[in-house]
Coordinates of C-alpha atoms and ligand atoms in Angstrom, one line a residue:
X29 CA 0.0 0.0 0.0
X30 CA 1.4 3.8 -1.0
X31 CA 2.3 6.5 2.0
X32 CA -0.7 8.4 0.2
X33 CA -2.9 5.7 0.8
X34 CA -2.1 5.5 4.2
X35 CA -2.2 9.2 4.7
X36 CA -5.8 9.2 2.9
X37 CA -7.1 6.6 5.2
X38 CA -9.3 7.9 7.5
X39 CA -10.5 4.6 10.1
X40 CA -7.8 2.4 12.4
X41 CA -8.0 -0.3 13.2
X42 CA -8.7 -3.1 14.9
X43 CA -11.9 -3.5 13.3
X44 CA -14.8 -5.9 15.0
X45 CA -17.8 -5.4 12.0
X46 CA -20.4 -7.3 13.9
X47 CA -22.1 -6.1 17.8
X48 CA -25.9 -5.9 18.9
X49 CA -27.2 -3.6 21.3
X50 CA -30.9 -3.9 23.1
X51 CA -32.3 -2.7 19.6
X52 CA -32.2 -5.9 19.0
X53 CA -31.3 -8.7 21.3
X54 CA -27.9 -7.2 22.6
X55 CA -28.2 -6.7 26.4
X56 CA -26.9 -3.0 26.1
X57 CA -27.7 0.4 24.5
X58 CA -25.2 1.4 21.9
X59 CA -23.4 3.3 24.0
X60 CA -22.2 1.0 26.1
X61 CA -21.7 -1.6 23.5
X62 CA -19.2 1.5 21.7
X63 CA -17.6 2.0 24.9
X64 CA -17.0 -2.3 26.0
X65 CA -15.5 -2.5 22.2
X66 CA -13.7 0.8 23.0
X67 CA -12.5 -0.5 26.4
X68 CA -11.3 -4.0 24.1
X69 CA -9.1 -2.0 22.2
X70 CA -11.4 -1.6 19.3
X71 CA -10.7 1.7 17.0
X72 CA -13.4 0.7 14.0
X73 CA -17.0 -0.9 14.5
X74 CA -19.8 -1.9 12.9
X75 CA -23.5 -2.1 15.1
X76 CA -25.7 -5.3 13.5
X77 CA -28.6 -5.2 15.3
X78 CA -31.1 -7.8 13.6
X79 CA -33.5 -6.2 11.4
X80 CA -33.2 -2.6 12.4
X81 CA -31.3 0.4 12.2
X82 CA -32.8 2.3 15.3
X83 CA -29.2 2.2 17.4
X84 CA -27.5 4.0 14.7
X85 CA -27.7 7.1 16.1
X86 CA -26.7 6.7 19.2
X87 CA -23.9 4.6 18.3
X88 CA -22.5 7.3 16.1
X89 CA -22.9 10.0 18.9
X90 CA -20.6 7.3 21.0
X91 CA -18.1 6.4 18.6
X92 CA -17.7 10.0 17.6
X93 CA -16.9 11.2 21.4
X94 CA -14.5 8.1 21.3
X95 CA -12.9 9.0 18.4
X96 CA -14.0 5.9 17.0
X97 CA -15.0 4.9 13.2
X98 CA -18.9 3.5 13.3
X99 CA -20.2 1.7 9.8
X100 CA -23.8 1.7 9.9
X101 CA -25.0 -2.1 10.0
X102 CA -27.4 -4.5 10.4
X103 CA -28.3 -8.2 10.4
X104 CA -31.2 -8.8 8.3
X105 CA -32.7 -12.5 8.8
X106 CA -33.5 -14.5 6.1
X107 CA -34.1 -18.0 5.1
X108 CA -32.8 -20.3 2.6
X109 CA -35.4 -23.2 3.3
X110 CA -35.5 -24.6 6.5
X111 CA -32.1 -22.7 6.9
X112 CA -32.0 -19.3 9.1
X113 CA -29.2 -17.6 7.4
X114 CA -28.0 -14.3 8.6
X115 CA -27.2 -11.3 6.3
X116 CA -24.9 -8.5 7.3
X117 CA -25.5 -5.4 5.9
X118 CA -23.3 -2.3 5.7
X119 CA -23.5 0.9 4.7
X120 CA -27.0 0.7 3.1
X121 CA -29.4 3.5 2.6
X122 CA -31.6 3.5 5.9
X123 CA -34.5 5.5 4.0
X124 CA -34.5 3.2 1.5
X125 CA -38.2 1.9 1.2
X126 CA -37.9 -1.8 -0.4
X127 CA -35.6 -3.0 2.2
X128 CA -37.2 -1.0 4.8
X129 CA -39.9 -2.3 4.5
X130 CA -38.5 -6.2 4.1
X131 CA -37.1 -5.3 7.9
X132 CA -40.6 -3.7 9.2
X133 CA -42.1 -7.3 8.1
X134 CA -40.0 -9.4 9.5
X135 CA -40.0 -7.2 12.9
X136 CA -43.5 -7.6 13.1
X137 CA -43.6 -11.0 12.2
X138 CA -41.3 -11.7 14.9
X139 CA -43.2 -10.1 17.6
X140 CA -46.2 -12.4 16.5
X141 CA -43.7 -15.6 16.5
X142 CA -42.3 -14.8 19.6
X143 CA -46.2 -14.7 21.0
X144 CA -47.0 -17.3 20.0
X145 CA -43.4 -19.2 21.3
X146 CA -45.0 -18.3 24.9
X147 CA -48.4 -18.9 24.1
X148 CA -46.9 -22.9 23.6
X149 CA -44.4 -22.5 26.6
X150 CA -47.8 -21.1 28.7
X151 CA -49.5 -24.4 28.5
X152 CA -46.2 -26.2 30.6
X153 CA -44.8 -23.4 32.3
X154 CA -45.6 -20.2 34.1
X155 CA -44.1 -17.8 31.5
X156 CA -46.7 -14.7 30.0
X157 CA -46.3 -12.0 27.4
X158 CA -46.0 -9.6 30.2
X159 CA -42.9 -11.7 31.3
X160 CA -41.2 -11.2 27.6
X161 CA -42.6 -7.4 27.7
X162 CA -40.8 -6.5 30.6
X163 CA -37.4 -8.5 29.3
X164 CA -37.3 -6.3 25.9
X165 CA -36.7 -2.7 25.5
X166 CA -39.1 -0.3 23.6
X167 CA -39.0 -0.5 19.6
X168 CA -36.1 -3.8 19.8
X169 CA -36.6 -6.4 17.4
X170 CA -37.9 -9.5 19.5
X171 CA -36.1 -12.6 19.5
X172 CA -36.0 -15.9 21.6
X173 CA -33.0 -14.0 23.4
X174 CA -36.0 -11.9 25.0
X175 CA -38.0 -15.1 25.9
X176 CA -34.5 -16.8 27.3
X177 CA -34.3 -13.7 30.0
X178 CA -37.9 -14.0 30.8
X179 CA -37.1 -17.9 31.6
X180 CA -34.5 -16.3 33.3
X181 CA -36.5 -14.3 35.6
X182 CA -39.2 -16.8 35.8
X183 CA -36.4 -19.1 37.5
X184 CA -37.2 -21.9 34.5
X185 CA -33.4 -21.5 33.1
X186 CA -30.4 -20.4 34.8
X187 CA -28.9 -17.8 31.9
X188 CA -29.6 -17.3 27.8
X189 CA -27.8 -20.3 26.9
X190 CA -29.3 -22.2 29.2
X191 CA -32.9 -21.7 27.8
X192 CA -31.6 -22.3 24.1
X193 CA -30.4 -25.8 25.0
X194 CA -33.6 -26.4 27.0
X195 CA -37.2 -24.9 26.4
X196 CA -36.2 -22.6 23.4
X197 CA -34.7 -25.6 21.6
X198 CA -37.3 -26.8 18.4
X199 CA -37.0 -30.5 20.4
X200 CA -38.8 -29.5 23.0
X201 CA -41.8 -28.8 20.7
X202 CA -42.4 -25.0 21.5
X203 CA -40.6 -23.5 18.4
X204 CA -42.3 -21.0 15.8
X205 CA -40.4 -19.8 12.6
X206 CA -40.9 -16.7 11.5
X207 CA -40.8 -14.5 8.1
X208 CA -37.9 -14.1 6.5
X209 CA -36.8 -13.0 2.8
X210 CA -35.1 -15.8 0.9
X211 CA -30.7 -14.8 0.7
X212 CA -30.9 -14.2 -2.7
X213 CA -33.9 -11.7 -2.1
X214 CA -32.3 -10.4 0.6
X215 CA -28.7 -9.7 -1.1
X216 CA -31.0 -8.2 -3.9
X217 CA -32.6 -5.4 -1.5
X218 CA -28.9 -4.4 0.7
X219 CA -27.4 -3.8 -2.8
X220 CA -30.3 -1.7 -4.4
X221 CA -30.1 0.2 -0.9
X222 CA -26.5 0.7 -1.8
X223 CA -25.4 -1.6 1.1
X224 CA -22.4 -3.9 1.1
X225 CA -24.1 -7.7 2.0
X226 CA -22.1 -10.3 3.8
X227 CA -22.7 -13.9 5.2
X228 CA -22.7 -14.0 8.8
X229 CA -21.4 -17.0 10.4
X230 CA -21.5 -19.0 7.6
X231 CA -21.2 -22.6 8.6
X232 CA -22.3 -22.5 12.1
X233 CA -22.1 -25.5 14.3
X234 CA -25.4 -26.9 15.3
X235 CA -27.4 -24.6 13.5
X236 CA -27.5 -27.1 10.2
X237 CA -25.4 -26.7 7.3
X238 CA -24.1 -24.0 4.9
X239 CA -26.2 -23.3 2.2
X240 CA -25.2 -25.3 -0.7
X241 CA -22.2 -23.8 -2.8
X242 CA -24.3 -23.6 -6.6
X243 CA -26.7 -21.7 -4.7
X244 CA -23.9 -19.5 -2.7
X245 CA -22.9 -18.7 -6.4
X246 CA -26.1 -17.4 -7.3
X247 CA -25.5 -15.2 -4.1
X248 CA -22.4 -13.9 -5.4
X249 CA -23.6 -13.5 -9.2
X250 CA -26.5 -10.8 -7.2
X251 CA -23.9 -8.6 -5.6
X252 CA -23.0 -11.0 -2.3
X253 CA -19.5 -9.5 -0.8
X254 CA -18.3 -11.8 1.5
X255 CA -18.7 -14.1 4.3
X256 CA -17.6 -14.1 7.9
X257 CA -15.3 -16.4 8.0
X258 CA -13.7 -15.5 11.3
X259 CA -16.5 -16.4 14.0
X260 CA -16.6 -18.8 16.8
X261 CA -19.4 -20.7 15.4
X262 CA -18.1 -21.2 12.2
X263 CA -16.7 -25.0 11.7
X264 CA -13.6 -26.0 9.8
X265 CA -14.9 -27.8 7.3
X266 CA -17.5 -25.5 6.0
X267 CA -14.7 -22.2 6.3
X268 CA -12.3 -24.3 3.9
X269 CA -14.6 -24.8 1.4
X270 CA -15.9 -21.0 1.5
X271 CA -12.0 -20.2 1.2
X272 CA -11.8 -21.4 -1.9
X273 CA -15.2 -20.0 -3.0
X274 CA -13.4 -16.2 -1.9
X275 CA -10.1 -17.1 -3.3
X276 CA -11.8 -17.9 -7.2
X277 CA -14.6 -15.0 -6.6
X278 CA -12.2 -12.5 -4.9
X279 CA -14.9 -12.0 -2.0
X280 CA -14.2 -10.1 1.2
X281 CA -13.7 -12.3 4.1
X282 CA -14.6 -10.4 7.7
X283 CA -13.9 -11.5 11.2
X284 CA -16.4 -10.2 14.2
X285 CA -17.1 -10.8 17.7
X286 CA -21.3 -11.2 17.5
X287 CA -20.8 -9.4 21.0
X288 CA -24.3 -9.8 22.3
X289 CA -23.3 -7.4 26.1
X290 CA -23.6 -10.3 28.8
X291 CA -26.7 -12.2 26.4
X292 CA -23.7 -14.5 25.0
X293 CA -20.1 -15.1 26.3
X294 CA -18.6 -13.4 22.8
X295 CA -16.0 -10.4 23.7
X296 CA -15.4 -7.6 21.4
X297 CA -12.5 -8.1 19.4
X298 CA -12.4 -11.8 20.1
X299 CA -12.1 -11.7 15.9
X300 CA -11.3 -8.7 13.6
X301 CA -11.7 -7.6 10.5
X302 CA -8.4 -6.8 8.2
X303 CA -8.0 -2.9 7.3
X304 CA -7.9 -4.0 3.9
X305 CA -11.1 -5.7 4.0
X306 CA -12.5 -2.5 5.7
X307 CA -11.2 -0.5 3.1
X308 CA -13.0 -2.4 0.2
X309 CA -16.4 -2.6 2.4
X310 CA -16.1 1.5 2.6
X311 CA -15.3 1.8 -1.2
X312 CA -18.7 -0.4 -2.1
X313 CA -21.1 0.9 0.0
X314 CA -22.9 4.0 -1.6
X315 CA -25.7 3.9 0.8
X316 CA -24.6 5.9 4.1
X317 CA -21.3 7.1 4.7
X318 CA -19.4 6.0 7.5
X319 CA -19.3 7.8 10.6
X320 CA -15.5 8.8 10.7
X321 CA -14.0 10.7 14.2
Ligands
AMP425 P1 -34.3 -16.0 16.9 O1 -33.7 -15.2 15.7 O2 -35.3 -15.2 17.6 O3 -34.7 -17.4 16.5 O4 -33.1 -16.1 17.9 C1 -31.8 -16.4 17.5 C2 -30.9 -15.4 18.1 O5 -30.6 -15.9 19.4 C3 -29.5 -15.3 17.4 O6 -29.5 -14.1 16.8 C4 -28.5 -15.4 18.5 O7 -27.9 -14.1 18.7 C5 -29.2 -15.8 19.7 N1 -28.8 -17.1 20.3 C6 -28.7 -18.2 19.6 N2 -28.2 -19.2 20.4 C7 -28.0 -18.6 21.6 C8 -27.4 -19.1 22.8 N3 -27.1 -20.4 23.0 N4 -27.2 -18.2 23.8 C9 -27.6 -16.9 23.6 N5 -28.1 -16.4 22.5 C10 -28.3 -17.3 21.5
FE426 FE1 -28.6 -12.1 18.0
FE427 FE1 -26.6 -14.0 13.6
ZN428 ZN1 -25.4 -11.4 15.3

């Protein structure tokens, strides 16, 4: 890389492109999540809250006062089949009314779902709405997350991860899907919005497999950028074969925490994303700038 480069480069790294705050299912407001990646050593972040960009402003306000770099994100839930699949989104037009109003379904989709989750938990245990109400702030997209700390509460699980293995897991017969675009739909809006879209946690552990590579393709032929190949649920065998898929396609390949504040044990920074990766997300995205100290 040139000295002008250098010069002209206006984040620093390290970089973790992938936190939640209780906009979603984070356990913090942005602030705080801006100050623990701060305090971790973090210079450049991205806030992912799923299926919402209602944190962004705060965020920025944070990472500004920290002299911090913020890209605008988000995790937009989709579904490839039976398949939850995960879509980070950055730099995207927030105003922009097809993929707005993609998120506003899901959202209220999900709060439906996650009724009807505790409706069928109501019928064995003593868990109500009011429990999950009082467990999720104002606005946030729900998820089971909220429903795990209402277990919580209710004494029924001991912590979030505690529920998932236990009454939140689909064995126990309680589960509800919810709406969710199909990837290549999905890819379709965050690049009309401008927004640079990446896999998140590609080929997670226990969460089924990757989707399959002709279709990952198709992905990639719609504007797809990357995947995030650097996350603790990712297995081995599924980040080899998506190496070589970004080695032939010349993809981006990120690395992120998923820090979730004290919902999951994930710590910011415990992966990063290279500056040069950063550098092409910021050069693709027309949607929103990035919020630079
Ligand atoms: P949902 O999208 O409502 O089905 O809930 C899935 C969300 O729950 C994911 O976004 C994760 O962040 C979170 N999650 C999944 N498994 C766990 C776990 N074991 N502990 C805490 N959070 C989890
Ligand atoms: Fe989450
Ligand atoms: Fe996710
Ligand atoms: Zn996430």
């Amino acid at each position: 890389m040139s000295g002008q480069r250098r010069f002209e480069r206006r984040f620093e790294g390290p970089s973790d492109l992938h936190l939640h705050s209780l906009r979603s299912d984070g356990t913090e407001p942005p602030e705080t999540v801006v100050r623990a990646a701060h305090r971790y050593g973090l210079r450049t972040i991205a806030l992912t809250d799923h299926d919402t960009t209602a944190g962004w402003a705060e965020a920025a306000e944070a990472t500004t006062s920290l002299g911090m770099t913020l890209l605008p994100g988000m995790e937009l839930s989709a579904k490839h089949g039976w398949r939850s699949v995960h879509l980070l989104a950055y730099l995207f037009d927030p105003d922009n009314p097809a993929l707005r109003a993609e998120m506003e379904r899901v959202r209220t989709d999900r709060m439906g779902r996650a009724e009807r989750i505790v409706r069928n938990i109501s019928r064995d245990y003593d868990l109500s709405w009011a429990d999950v109400v009082a467990q999720t702030s104002d606005g946030a997209t729900v998820g089971r997350p909220h429903i795990a700390d209402a277990l919580v509460a209710r004494g029924l699980a001991v912590d979030r991860s505690a529920a998932f293995e236990g009454i939140l897991h689909p064995r126990e017969g309680y589960y509800e899907g919810h709406y969710a675009p199909d990837p290549l739909t999905a890819v379709r809006l965050i690049v009309a919005a401008g927004g640079v879209p990446v896999v998140a946690h590609p080929t997670p552990a226990g969460r089924g497999l990757m989707m399959p590579v002709p279709y990952l393709e198709e992905l990639i032929d719609a504007g797809l950028a990357g995947f995030e190949l650097d996350h603790r649920e990712n297995t081995p065998a599924g980040v080899a074969v998506l190496r070589g898929i970004v080695e032939r396609r010349n993809l981006i390949v990120t690395g992120s925490s998923d820090y979730h504040g004290l919902g999951k044990p994930n710590l910011p920074g415990e992966n990063t994303t290279s500056d040069e990766m950063v550098e092409r997300i910021i050069a693709r995205g027309t949607g929103v700038a990035p919020v630079f100290p």
